[in-house]
């Protein structure tokens, strides 16, 4: 299975985010977590998501890593159930063991925010699974917590280009095929506000490259910043309209997909961009 299998002809793909984490209103039991995640995933699909990104470990600033077994027990049942319902999923993991178990359970894509670097077995698992993979840019000393700003050598765009090229080379050397690969500039991962905007400004360069591009701007701090700059108090959810704006522009520029929490607004944005782009065909 290659990326073409997932690509939506004529428009940008909408990936809805489902984080399977302990629920503060439940006893934290695994079945409750899984049931809540499934209900959320089905709702996102009904709202227009094309696939569901399932994660069992947060990388938000301040996050601590969960143990591999907990992560696996969170994501695999959700992936298996959605697969049985005919819903495409990706697994958001930095662990080869979790990626392999997810592939067994029918996951359609491996989404690794470390770009295959956090686990020495990851590229081999990606090659064996023969399914699409997303390699994301994240320059860090230790994977786990996306906080802080890394040194991008004074030019974040050049750094992301170069690092993604290196990740692709390593993946190919491990047996991953070119048509499996999606790339992601990794907005918000050890990047300053300016870094994130510079990467969005350079999006056409990334989209113009060989590999499909996934954009993950949803509810990131730099986006909440547009309201904060106007003196407003903001929570991550308040960045949903700004996220939809990023979706519209990214989709119009030809991004392969967007990874979002609020599906309805981004699906609207994607559909607007699709109409906008295709209307050229009817215009003198
Ligand atoms: N961001 C987060 C998690 N996984 N995966 C990809 N490919 N791209 C991203 O930008 C990305 C990701 C962190 O966001 P969340 O904590 O809101 O899920």
PDB file of C-alpha atoms and ligand atoms in Angstrom:
ATOM      1  CA  UNK A   1       0.000   0.000   0.000  1.00  0.00           C
ATOM      2  CA  UNK A   2       1.469   3.370  -0.983  1.00  0.00           C
ATOM      3  CA  UNK A   3       0.565   7.016  -0.378  1.00  0.00           C
ATOM      4  CA  UNK A   4      -1.655   7.079  -3.485  1.00  0.00           C
ATOM      5  CA  UNK A   5      -4.062   4.732  -1.719  1.00  0.00           C
ATOM      6  CA  UNK A   6      -4.762   7.443   0.850  1.00  0.00           C
ATOM      7  CA  UNK A   7      -4.520  10.529  -1.363  1.00  0.00           C
ATOM      8  CA  UNK A   8      -7.852  12.222  -2.022  1.00  0.00           C
ATOM      9  CA  UNK A   9      -8.129  13.165  -5.694  1.00  0.00           C
ATOM     10  CA  UNK A  10      -8.714  16.888  -6.185  1.00  0.00           C
ATOM     11  CA  UNK A  11      -8.368  18.000  -2.611  1.00  0.00           C
ATOM     12  CA  UNK A  12      -6.265  18.004   0.515  1.00  0.00           C
ATOM     13  CA  UNK A  13      -6.772  15.103   2.920  1.00  0.00           C
ATOM     14  CA  UNK A  14      -8.145  15.854   6.392  1.00  0.00           C
ATOM     15  CA  UNK A  15      -6.567  13.829   9.172  1.00  0.00           C
ATOM     16  CA  UNK A  16      -8.567  14.030  12.404  1.00  0.00           C
ATOM     17  CA  UNK A  17      -6.651  13.744  15.671  1.00  0.00           C
ATOM     18  CA  UNK A  18      -7.661  11.244  18.333  1.00  0.00           C
ATOM     19  CA  UNK A  19      -5.454  11.136  21.377  1.00  0.00           C
ATOM     20  CA  UNK A  20      -6.087   8.076  23.518  1.00  0.00           C
ATOM     21  CA  UNK A  21      -5.153   9.347  26.911  1.00  0.00           C
ATOM     22  CA  UNK A  22      -6.377   8.923  30.430  1.00  0.00           C
ATOM     23  CA  UNK A  23      -9.737  10.576  30.819  1.00  0.00           C
ATOM     24  CA  UNK A  24     -10.098  12.698  33.918  1.00  0.00           C
ATOM     25  CA  UNK A  25     -13.805  11.823  34.192  1.00  0.00           C
ATOM     26  CA  UNK A  26     -13.215   8.090  34.039  1.00  0.00           C
ATOM     27  CA  UNK A  27     -11.406   5.647  36.261  1.00  0.00           C
ATOM     28  CA  UNK A  28      -8.632   5.715  33.684  1.00  0.00           C
ATOM     29  CA  UNK A  29      -9.502   2.169  32.725  1.00  0.00           C
ATOM     30  CA  UNK A  30      -8.344   1.020  29.332  1.00  0.00           C
ATOM     31  CA  UNK A  31     -11.833   0.171  28.062  1.00  0.00           C
ATOM     32  CA  UNK A  32     -13.144   3.593  28.896  1.00  0.00           C
ATOM     33  CA  UNK A  33     -10.187   5.207  27.117  1.00  0.00           C
ATOM     34  CA  UNK A  34     -10.722   3.034  24.066  1.00  0.00           C
ATOM     35  CA  UNK A  35     -14.504   3.565  23.946  1.00  0.00           C
ATOM     36  CA  UNK A  36     -14.134   7.318  24.245  1.00  0.00           C
ATOM     37  CA  UNK A  37     -11.497   7.355  21.526  1.00  0.00           C
ATOM     38  CA  UNK A  38     -13.658   5.275  19.192  1.00  0.00           C
ATOM     39  CA  UNK A  39     -16.676   7.508  19.717  1.00  0.00           C
ATOM     40  CA  UNK A  40     -14.525  10.563  19.038  1.00  0.00           C
ATOM     41  CA  UNK A  41     -13.029   8.998  15.896  1.00  0.00           C
ATOM     42  CA  UNK A  42     -16.454   8.095  14.489  1.00  0.00           C
ATOM     43  CA  UNK A  43     -17.645  11.626  15.143  1.00  0.00           C
ATOM     44  CA  UNK A  44     -14.641  13.092  13.301  1.00  0.00           C
ATOM     45  CA  UNK A  45     -15.310  10.825  10.318  1.00  0.00           C
ATOM     46  CA  UNK A  46     -18.974  11.894  10.284  1.00  0.00           C
ATOM     47  CA  UNK A  47     -17.736  15.502  10.306  1.00  0.00           C
ATOM     48  CA  UNK A  48     -15.559  14.945   7.245  1.00  0.00           C
ATOM     49  CA  UNK A  49     -12.237  13.429   8.324  1.00  0.00           C
ATOM     50  CA  UNK A  50     -10.641  11.181   5.716  1.00  0.00           C
ATOM     51  CA  UNK A  51      -8.472   9.370   8.209  1.00  0.00           C
ATOM     52  CA  UNK A  52      -7.820   9.299  11.936  1.00  0.00           C
ATOM     53  CA  UNK A  53      -4.427   9.848  13.560  1.00  0.00           C
ATOM     54  CA  UNK A  54      -4.354   7.751  16.723  1.00  0.00           C
ATOM     55  CA  UNK A  55      -1.832   8.654  19.409  1.00  0.00           C
ATOM     56  CA  UNK A  56      -1.238   7.179  22.853  1.00  0.00           C
ATOM     57  CA  UNK A  57       1.591   9.421  23.931  1.00  0.00           C
ATOM     58  CA  UNK A  58       1.644  13.216  24.109  1.00  0.00           C
ATOM     59  CA  UNK A  59       4.594  15.304  22.934  1.00  0.00           C
ATOM     60  CA  UNK A  60       3.068  18.562  24.156  1.00  0.00           C
ATOM     61  CA  UNK A  61       5.419  20.797  26.124  1.00  0.00           C
ATOM     62  CA  UNK A  62       5.785  19.331  29.600  1.00  0.00           C
ATOM     63  CA  UNK A  63       4.701  15.856  28.533  1.00  0.00           C
ATOM     64  CA  UNK A  64       6.309  12.793  30.071  1.00  0.00           C
ATOM     65  CA  UNK A  65       6.716   9.631  28.027  1.00  0.00           C
ATOM     66  CA  UNK A  66       4.340   6.762  28.743  1.00  0.00           C
ATOM     67  CA  UNK A  67       5.673   3.222  28.919  1.00  0.00           C
ATOM     68  CA  UNK A  68       5.561   1.168  25.712  1.00  0.00           C
ATOM     69  CA  UNK A  69       2.923  -1.265  26.973  1.00  0.00           C
ATOM     70  CA  UNK A  70       0.511   1.476  28.002  1.00  0.00           C
ATOM     71  CA  UNK A  71       0.982   3.190  24.645  1.00  0.00           C
ATOM     72  CA  UNK A  72       0.373  -0.045  22.750  1.00  0.00           C
ATOM     73  CA  UNK A  73      -2.699  -0.956  24.816  1.00  0.00           C
ATOM     74  CA  UNK A  74      -4.167   2.451  24.113  1.00  0.00           C
ATOM     75  CA  UNK A  75      -3.709   2.653  20.365  1.00  0.00           C
ATOM     76  CA  UNK A  76      -3.946  -0.891  19.010  1.00  0.00           C
ATOM     77  CA  UNK A  77      -7.586  -1.653  20.020  1.00  0.00           C
ATOM     78  CA  UNK A  78      -8.690   1.685  18.552  1.00  0.00           C
ATOM     79  CA  UNK A  79      -6.841   1.072  15.288  1.00  0.00           C
ATOM     80  CA  UNK A  80      -8.174  -2.484  15.012  1.00  0.00           C
ATOM     81  CA  UNK A  81     -11.783  -1.431  15.613  1.00  0.00           C
ATOM     82  CA  UNK A  82     -11.601   1.472  13.142  1.00  0.00           C
ATOM     83  CA  UNK A  83      -9.941  -0.754  10.544  1.00  0.00           C
ATOM     84  CA  UNK A  84     -12.816  -3.230  10.904  1.00  0.00           C
ATOM     85  CA  UNK A  85     -15.212  -0.349  10.255  1.00  0.00           C
ATOM     86  CA  UNK A  86     -13.320   0.539   7.081  1.00  0.00           C
ATOM     87  CA  UNK A  87     -11.806   3.732   8.500  1.00  0.00           C
ATOM     88  CA  UNK A  88      -8.215   4.611   7.571  1.00  0.00           C
ATOM     89  CA  UNK A  89      -5.941   5.336  10.531  1.00  0.00           C
ATOM     90  CA  UNK A  90      -2.401   6.478  11.147  1.00  0.00           C
ATOM     91  CA  UNK A  91      -0.522   5.679  14.325  1.00  0.00           C
ATOM     92  CA  UNK A  92       1.270   8.612  15.933  1.00  0.00           C
ATOM     93  CA  UNK A  93       4.205   6.855  17.573  1.00  0.00           C
ATOM     94  CA  UNK A  94       7.964   7.040  17.986  1.00  0.00           C
ATOM     95  CA  UNK A  95       8.189   3.364  18.967  1.00  0.00           C
ATOM     96  CA  UNK A  96       8.910   0.611  16.462  1.00  0.00           C
ATOM     97  CA  UNK A  97       7.092  -1.988  18.586  1.00  0.00           C
ATOM     98  CA  UNK A  98       3.921   0.135  18.640  1.00  0.00           C
ATOM     99  CA  UNK A  99       4.203   0.805  14.897  1.00  0.00           C
ATOM    100  CA  UNK A 100       4.611  -2.928  14.179  1.00  0.00           C
ATOM    101  CA  UNK A 101       1.641  -3.914  16.359  1.00  0.00           C
ATOM    102  CA  UNK A 102      -0.444  -1.184  14.730  1.00  0.00           C
ATOM    103  CA  UNK A 103       0.478  -2.485  11.279  1.00  0.00           C
ATOM    104  CA  UNK A 104      -0.709  -5.944  12.359  1.00  0.00           C
ATOM    105  CA  UNK A 105      -3.972  -4.355  13.513  1.00  0.00           C
ATOM    106  CA  UNK A 106      -4.543  -2.744  10.113  1.00  0.00           C
ATOM    107  CA  UNK A 107      -3.183   0.773  10.448  1.00  0.00           C
ATOM    108  CA  UNK A 108      -2.856   2.592   7.096  1.00  0.00           C
ATOM    109  CA  UNK A 109       0.089   4.853   7.975  1.00  0.00           C
ATOM    110  CA  UNK A 110       2.923   5.215  10.478  1.00  0.00           C
ATOM    111  CA  UNK A 111       3.287   8.816  11.669  1.00  0.00           C
ATOM    112  CA  UNK A 112       6.553   9.302  13.522  1.00  0.00           C
ATOM    113  CA  UNK A 113       7.230  12.788  14.884  1.00  0.00           C
ATOM    114  CA  UNK A 114      10.880  11.837  15.368  1.00  0.00           C
ATOM    115  CA  UNK A 115      11.176  11.064  11.647  1.00  0.00           C
ATOM    116  CA  UNK A 116      12.366   7.551  12.456  1.00  0.00           C
ATOM    117  CA  UNK A 117      15.198   8.714  14.697  1.00  0.00           C
ATOM    118  CA  UNK A 118      13.869   7.943  18.190  1.00  0.00           C
ATOM    119  CA  UNK A 119      13.869   4.172  17.773  1.00  0.00           C
ATOM    120  CA  UNK A 120      16.668   2.408  15.882  1.00  0.00           C
ATOM    121  CA  UNK A 121      14.212  -0.256  14.653  1.00  0.00           C
ATOM    122  CA  UNK A 122      11.667   2.180  13.224  1.00  0.00           C
ATOM    123  CA  UNK A 123      12.877   2.376   9.606  1.00  0.00           C
ATOM    124  CA  UNK A 124      13.015  -1.443   9.397  1.00  0.00           C
ATOM    125  CA  UNK A 125       9.446  -1.687  10.703  1.00  0.00           C
ATOM    126  CA  UNK A 126       8.344   0.926   8.164  1.00  0.00           C
ATOM    127  CA  UNK A 127      10.020  -1.032   5.372  1.00  0.00           C
ATOM    128  CA  UNK A 128       8.392  -4.314   6.499  1.00  0.00           C
ATOM    129  CA  UNK A 129       4.944  -2.791   6.944  1.00  0.00           C
ATOM    130  CA  UNK A 130       4.896  -1.526   3.347  1.00  0.00           C
ATOM    131  CA  UNK A 131       2.377   1.181   4.209  1.00  0.00           C
ATOM    132  CA  UNK A 132       2.654   4.987   3.954  1.00  0.00           C
ATOM    133  CA  UNK A 133       4.880   6.678   6.528  1.00  0.00           C
ATOM    134  CA  UNK A 134       5.098  10.288   7.668  1.00  0.00           C
ATOM    135  CA  UNK A 135       8.589  11.534   8.505  1.00  0.00           C
ATOM    136  CA  UNK A 136       8.435  14.736  10.552  1.00  0.00           C
ATOM    137  CA  UNK A 137      11.201  17.224  11.258  1.00  0.00           C
ATOM    138  CA  UNK A 138      12.139  17.583  14.915  1.00  0.00           C
ATOM    139  CA  UNK A 139      15.597  18.698  15.959  1.00  0.00           C
ATOM    140  CA  UNK A 140      16.103  17.778  19.572  1.00  0.00           C
ATOM    141  CA  UNK A 141      18.648  16.279  21.935  1.00  0.00           C
ATOM    142  CA  UNK A 142      16.116  13.959  23.491  1.00  0.00           C
ATOM    143  CA  UNK A 143      12.746  13.020  22.015  1.00  0.00           C
ATOM    144  CA  UNK A 144       9.734  13.345  24.300  1.00  0.00           C
ATOM    145  CA  UNK A 145       8.806  16.959  24.860  1.00  0.00           C
ATOM    146  CA  UNK A 146       8.352  19.450  22.012  1.00  0.00           C
ATOM    147  CA  UNK A 147       9.069  22.494  24.191  1.00  0.00           C
ATOM    148  CA  UNK A 148      11.949  24.876  23.574  1.00  0.00           C
ATOM    149  CA  UNK A 149      13.660  26.164  20.474  1.00  0.00           C
ATOM    150  CA  UNK A 150      16.383  24.170  18.785  1.00  0.00           C
ATOM    151  CA  UNK A 151      19.342  25.704  16.992  1.00  0.00           C
ATOM    152  CA  UNK A 152      18.464  25.570  13.313  1.00  0.00           C
ATOM    153  CA  UNK A 153      21.735  27.130  12.218  1.00  0.00           C
ATOM    154  CA  UNK A 154      20.130  30.507  11.555  1.00  0.00           C
ATOM    155  CA  UNK A 155      17.977  29.234   8.696  1.00  0.00           C
ATOM    156  CA  UNK A 156      15.116  27.010   9.754  1.00  0.00           C
ATOM    157  CA  UNK A 157      13.873  26.456   6.194  1.00  0.00           C
ATOM    158  CA  UNK A 158      17.264  25.233   4.977  1.00  0.00           C
ATOM    159  CA  UNK A 159      17.632  23.090   8.092  1.00  0.00           C
ATOM    160  CA  UNK A 160      14.249  21.440   7.623  1.00  0.00           C
ATOM    161  CA  UNK A 161      14.960  20.782   3.924  1.00  0.00           C
ATOM    162  CA  UNK A 162      18.326  19.245   4.701  1.00  0.00           C
ATOM    163  CA  UNK A 163      17.129  17.160   7.640  1.00  0.00           C
ATOM    164  CA  UNK A 164      14.122  15.835   5.742  1.00  0.00           C
ATOM    165  CA  UNK A 165      16.458  14.874   2.868  1.00  0.00           C
ATOM    166  CA  UNK A 166      18.602  12.970   5.367  1.00  0.00           C
ATOM    167  CA  UNK A 167      15.573  11.218   6.865  1.00  0.00           C
ATOM    168  CA  UNK A 168      14.443  10.172   3.389  1.00  0.00           C
ATOM    169  CA  UNK A 169      17.919   8.833   2.581  1.00  0.00           C
ATOM    170  CA  UNK A 170      17.974   6.788   5.798  1.00  0.00           C
ATOM    171  CA  UNK A 171      14.474   5.454   5.220  1.00  0.00           C
ATOM    172  CA  UNK A 172      15.304   4.446   1.637  1.00  0.00           C
ATOM    173  CA  UNK A 173      18.526   2.776   2.776  1.00  0.00           C
ATOM    174  CA  UNK A 174      16.461   0.710   5.241  1.00  0.00           C
ATOM    175  CA  UNK A 175      14.178  -0.489   2.444  1.00  0.00           C
ATOM    176  CA  UNK A 176      11.302   1.995   2.648  1.00  0.00           C
ATOM    177  CA  UNK A 177      10.129   2.788  -0.886  1.00  0.00           C
ATOM    178  CA  UNK A 178       9.761   6.308  -2.243  1.00  0.00           C
ATOM    179  CA  UNK A 179       6.018   5.946  -2.816  1.00  0.00           C
ATOM    180  CA  UNK A 180       5.481   5.229   0.905  1.00  0.00           C
ATOM    181  CA  UNK A 181       6.856   8.600   2.044  1.00  0.00           C
ATOM    182  CA  UNK A 182       5.060  11.737   3.255  1.00  0.00           C
ATOM    183  CA  UNK A 183       7.063  14.597   4.811  1.00  0.00           C
ATOM    184  CA  UNK A 184       6.091  17.073   7.525  1.00  0.00           C
ATOM    185  CA  UNK A 185       8.032  20.234   8.482  1.00  0.00           C
ATOM    186  CA  UNK A 186       7.106  19.684  12.144  1.00  0.00           C
ATOM    187  CA  UNK A 187       5.481  22.972  13.120  1.00  0.00           C
ATOM    188  CA  UNK A 188       5.771  23.668  16.835  1.00  0.00           C
ATOM    189  CA  UNK A 189       8.445  21.062  17.511  1.00  0.00           C
ATOM    190  CA  UNK A 190      11.354  22.883  19.182  1.00  0.00           C
ATOM    191  CA  UNK A 191      10.662  25.853  16.904  1.00  0.00           C
ATOM    192  CA  UNK A 192      10.238  29.523  17.699  1.00  0.00           C
ATOM    193  CA  UNK A 193       7.211  31.521  16.607  1.00  0.00           C
ATOM    194  CA  UNK A 194       9.342  33.004  13.801  1.00  0.00           C
ATOM    195  CA  UNK A 195      10.535  29.529  12.764  1.00  0.00           C
ATOM    196  CA  UNK A 196       6.950  28.309  12.392  1.00  0.00           C
ATOM    197  CA  UNK A 197       5.903  31.305  10.290  1.00  0.00           C
ATOM    198  CA  UNK A 198       9.033  31.021   8.151  1.00  0.00           C
ATOM    199  CA  UNK A 199       8.215  27.369   7.449  1.00  0.00           C
ATOM    200  CA  UNK A 200       4.637  28.228   6.466  1.00  0.00           C
ATOM    201  CA  UNK A 201       5.989  31.016   4.256  1.00  0.00           C
ATOM    202  CA  UNK A 202       8.212  28.424   2.565  1.00  0.00           C
ATOM    203  CA  UNK A 203       5.416  25.865   2.209  1.00  0.00           C
ATOM    204  CA  UNK A 204       5.305  26.139  -1.609  1.00  0.00           C
ATOM    205  CA  UNK A 205       8.980  25.069  -1.686  1.00  0.00           C
ATOM    206  CA  UNK A 206       8.199  21.956   0.348  1.00  0.00           C
ATOM    207  CA  UNK A 207       5.061  21.196  -1.661  1.00  0.00           C
ATOM    208  CA  UNK A 208       7.069  21.627  -4.860  1.00  0.00           C
ATOM    209  CA  UNK A 209       9.418  18.821  -3.816  1.00  0.00           C
ATOM    210  CA  UNK A 210       9.147  15.125  -4.630  1.00  0.00           C
ATOM    211  CA  UNK A 211       7.146  14.022  -1.600  1.00  0.00           C
ATOM    212  CA  UNK A 212       3.603  14.808  -0.441  1.00  0.00           C
ATOM    213  CA  UNK A 213       3.479  17.279   2.471  1.00  0.00           C
ATOM    214  CA  UNK A 214       1.440  17.012   5.673  1.00  0.00           C
ATOM    215  CA  UNK A 215       0.870  20.201   7.680  1.00  0.00           C
ATOM    216  CA  UNK A 216       0.266  19.975  11.441  1.00  0.00           C
ATOM    217  CA  UNK A 217      -0.516  23.467  12.698  1.00  0.00           C
ATOM    218  CA  UNK A 218      -3.623  22.650  14.700  1.00  0.00           C
ATOM    219  CA  UNK A 219      -3.899  24.427  18.058  1.00  0.00           C
ATOM    220  CA  UNK A 220      -0.172  25.084  18.176  1.00  0.00           C
ATOM    221  CA  UNK A 221       0.973  27.894  20.399  1.00  0.00           C
ATOM    222  CA  UNK A 222       2.213  30.154  17.588  1.00  0.00           C
ATOM    223  CA  UNK A 223      -1.274  30.112  16.068  1.00  0.00           C
ATOM    224  CA  UNK A 224      -2.999  30.945  19.341  1.00  0.00           C
ATOM    225  CA  UNK A 225      -0.525  33.840  19.239  1.00  0.00           C
ATOM    226  CA  UNK A 226      -2.462  35.700  16.553  1.00  0.00           C
ATOM    227  CA  UNK A 227      -5.216  36.405  19.084  1.00  0.00           C
ATOM    228  CA  UNK A 228      -2.760  36.878  21.930  1.00  0.00           C
ATOM    229  CA  UNK A 229      -1.090  39.633  19.885  1.00  0.00           C
ATOM    230  CA  UNK A 230      -4.434  41.446  19.958  1.00  0.00           C
ATOM    231  CA  UNK A 231      -4.431  41.284  23.757  1.00  0.00           C
ATOM    232  CA  UNK A 232      -6.949  38.435  24.005  1.00  0.00           C
ATOM    233  CA  UNK A 233      -6.734  35.574  26.461  1.00  0.00           C
ATOM    234  CA  UNK A 234      -6.484  32.306  24.574  1.00  0.00           C
ATOM    235  CA  UNK A 235      -6.639  28.582  25.132  1.00  0.00           C
ATOM    236  CA  UNK A 236      -5.505  26.086  22.454  1.00  0.00           C
ATOM    237  CA  UNK A 237      -9.128  25.636  21.245  1.00  0.00           C
ATOM    238  CA  UNK A 238      -9.264  29.367  20.470  1.00  0.00           C
ATOM    239  CA  UNK A 239      -6.714  28.664  17.719  1.00  0.00           C
ATOM    240  CA  UNK A 240      -9.263  26.653  15.712  1.00  0.00           C
ATOM    241  CA  UNK A 241     -10.255  29.525  13.382  1.00  0.00           C
ATOM    242  CA  UNK A 242      -6.564  30.325  12.784  1.00  0.00           C
ATOM    243  CA  UNK A 243      -5.975  26.607  12.177  1.00  0.00           C
ATOM    244  CA  UNK A 244      -8.730  26.617   9.552  1.00  0.00           C
ATOM    245  CA  UNK A 245      -7.048  29.608   7.905  1.00  0.00           C
ATOM    246  CA  UNK A 246      -3.763  27.675   7.739  1.00  0.00           C
ATOM    247  CA  UNK A 247      -5.689  24.716   6.321  1.00  0.00           C
ATOM    248  CA  UNK A 248      -7.260  26.870   3.589  1.00  0.00           C
ATOM    249  CA  UNK A 249      -3.939  28.334   2.502  1.00  0.00           C
ATOM    250  CA  UNK A 250      -2.074  25.002   2.741  1.00  0.00           C
ATOM    251  CA  UNK A 251      -4.780  23.193   0.781  1.00  0.00           C
ATOM    252  CA  UNK A 252      -4.809  25.934  -1.841  1.00  0.00           C
ATOM    253  CA  UNK A 253      -1.053  25.607  -2.216  1.00  0.00           C
ATOM    254  CA  UNK A 254      -1.373  21.866  -2.733  1.00  0.00           C
ATOM    255  CA  UNK A 255      -0.551  20.311   0.626  1.00  0.00           C
ATOM    256  CA  UNK A 256      -1.245  16.569   0.629  1.00  0.00           C
ATOM    257  CA  UNK A 257      -2.936  16.670   4.023  1.00  0.00           C
ATOM    258  CA  UNK A 258      -3.611  18.573   7.221  1.00  0.00           C
ATOM    259  CA  UNK A 259      -3.625  17.086  10.723  1.00  0.00           C
ATOM    260  CA  UNK A 260      -6.330  18.806  12.792  1.00  0.00           C
ATOM    261  CA  UNK A 261      -8.363  18.606  15.997  1.00  0.00           C
ATOM    262  CA  UNK A 262     -11.420  20.518  14.796  1.00  0.00           C
ATOM    263  CA  UNK A 263     -12.465  18.647  11.663  1.00  0.00           C
ATOM    264  CA  UNK A 264     -15.590  20.555  10.494  1.00  0.00           C
ATOM    265  CA  UNK A 265     -13.862  23.914  10.106  1.00  0.00           C
ATOM    266  CA  UNK A 266     -10.800  22.464   8.395  1.00  0.00           C
ATOM    267  CA  UNK A 267     -12.923  20.285   6.110  1.00  0.00           C
ATOM    268  CA  UNK A 268     -14.846  23.411   5.086  1.00  0.00           C
ATOM    269  CA  UNK A 269     -11.535  25.166   4.447  1.00  0.00           C
ATOM    270  CA  UNK A 270     -10.299  22.235   2.367  1.00  0.00           C
ATOM    271  CA  UNK A 271     -13.489  22.160   0.315  1.00  0.00           C
ATOM    272  CA  UNK A 272     -13.322  25.920  -0.247  1.00  0.00           C
ATOM    273  CA  UNK A 273      -9.741  25.553  -1.476  1.00  0.00           C
ATOM    274  CA  UNK A 274     -10.736  22.650  -3.739  1.00  0.00           C
ATOM    275  CA  UNK A 275     -13.521  24.716  -5.354  1.00  0.00           C
ATOM    276  CA  UNK A 276     -11.192  27.692  -5.619  1.00  0.00           C
ATOM    277  CA  UNK A 277      -8.489  25.656  -7.359  1.00  0.00           C
ATOM    278  CA  UNK A 278     -10.730  23.713  -9.716  1.00  0.00           C
ATOM    279  CA  UNK A 279     -12.786  26.726 -10.811  1.00  0.00           C
ATOM    280  CA  UNK A 280      -9.899  27.749 -13.055  1.00  0.00           C
ATOM    281  CA  UNK A 281     -11.098  25.070 -15.453  1.00  0.00           C
ATOM    282  CA  UNK A 282     -14.294  27.054 -16.186  1.00  0.00           C
ATOM    283  CA  UNK A 283     -12.606  30.401 -16.505  1.00  0.00           C
ATOM    284  CA  UNK A 284     -11.605  31.609 -19.948  1.00  0.00           C
TER     285      UNK A 284
HETATM  286  N1  LIG B   1       1.966  17.380  16.053  1.00  0.00           N
HETATM  287  C1  LIG B   1       1.688  16.729  17.195  1.00  0.00           C
HETATM  288  C2  LIG B   1       1.633  15.318  17.226  1.00  0.00           C
HETATM  289  N2  LIG B   1       1.843  14.601  16.116  1.00  0.00           N
HETATM  290  N3  LIG B   1       2.336  14.495  13.820  1.00  0.00           N
HETATM  291  C3  LIG B   1       2.642  15.120  12.670  1.00  0.00           C
HETATM  292  N4  LIG B   1       2.875  14.387  11.564  1.00  0.00           N
HETATM  293  N5  LIG B   1       2.709  16.478  12.590  1.00  0.00           N
HETATM  294  C4  LIG B   1       2.497  17.279  13.676  1.00  0.00           C
HETATM  295  O1  LIG B   1       2.607  18.513  13.540  1.00  0.00           O
HETATM  296  C5  LIG B   1       2.190  16.654  14.914  1.00  0.00           C
HETATM  297  C6  LIG B   1       2.115  15.236  14.943  1.00  0.00           C
HETATM  298  C7  LIG B   1       1.462  17.503  18.448  1.00  0.00           C
HETATM  299  O2  LIG B   1       0.184  17.988  18.472  1.00  0.00           O
HETATM  300  P1  LIG B   1      -0.996  17.459  19.466  1.00  0.00           P
HETATM  301  O3  LIG B   1      -0.368  17.269  20.812  1.00  0.00           O
HETATM  302  O4  LIG B   1      -1.950  18.571  19.432  1.00  0.00           O
HETATM  303  O5  LIG B   1      -1.542  16.191  18.914  1.00  0.00           O
END
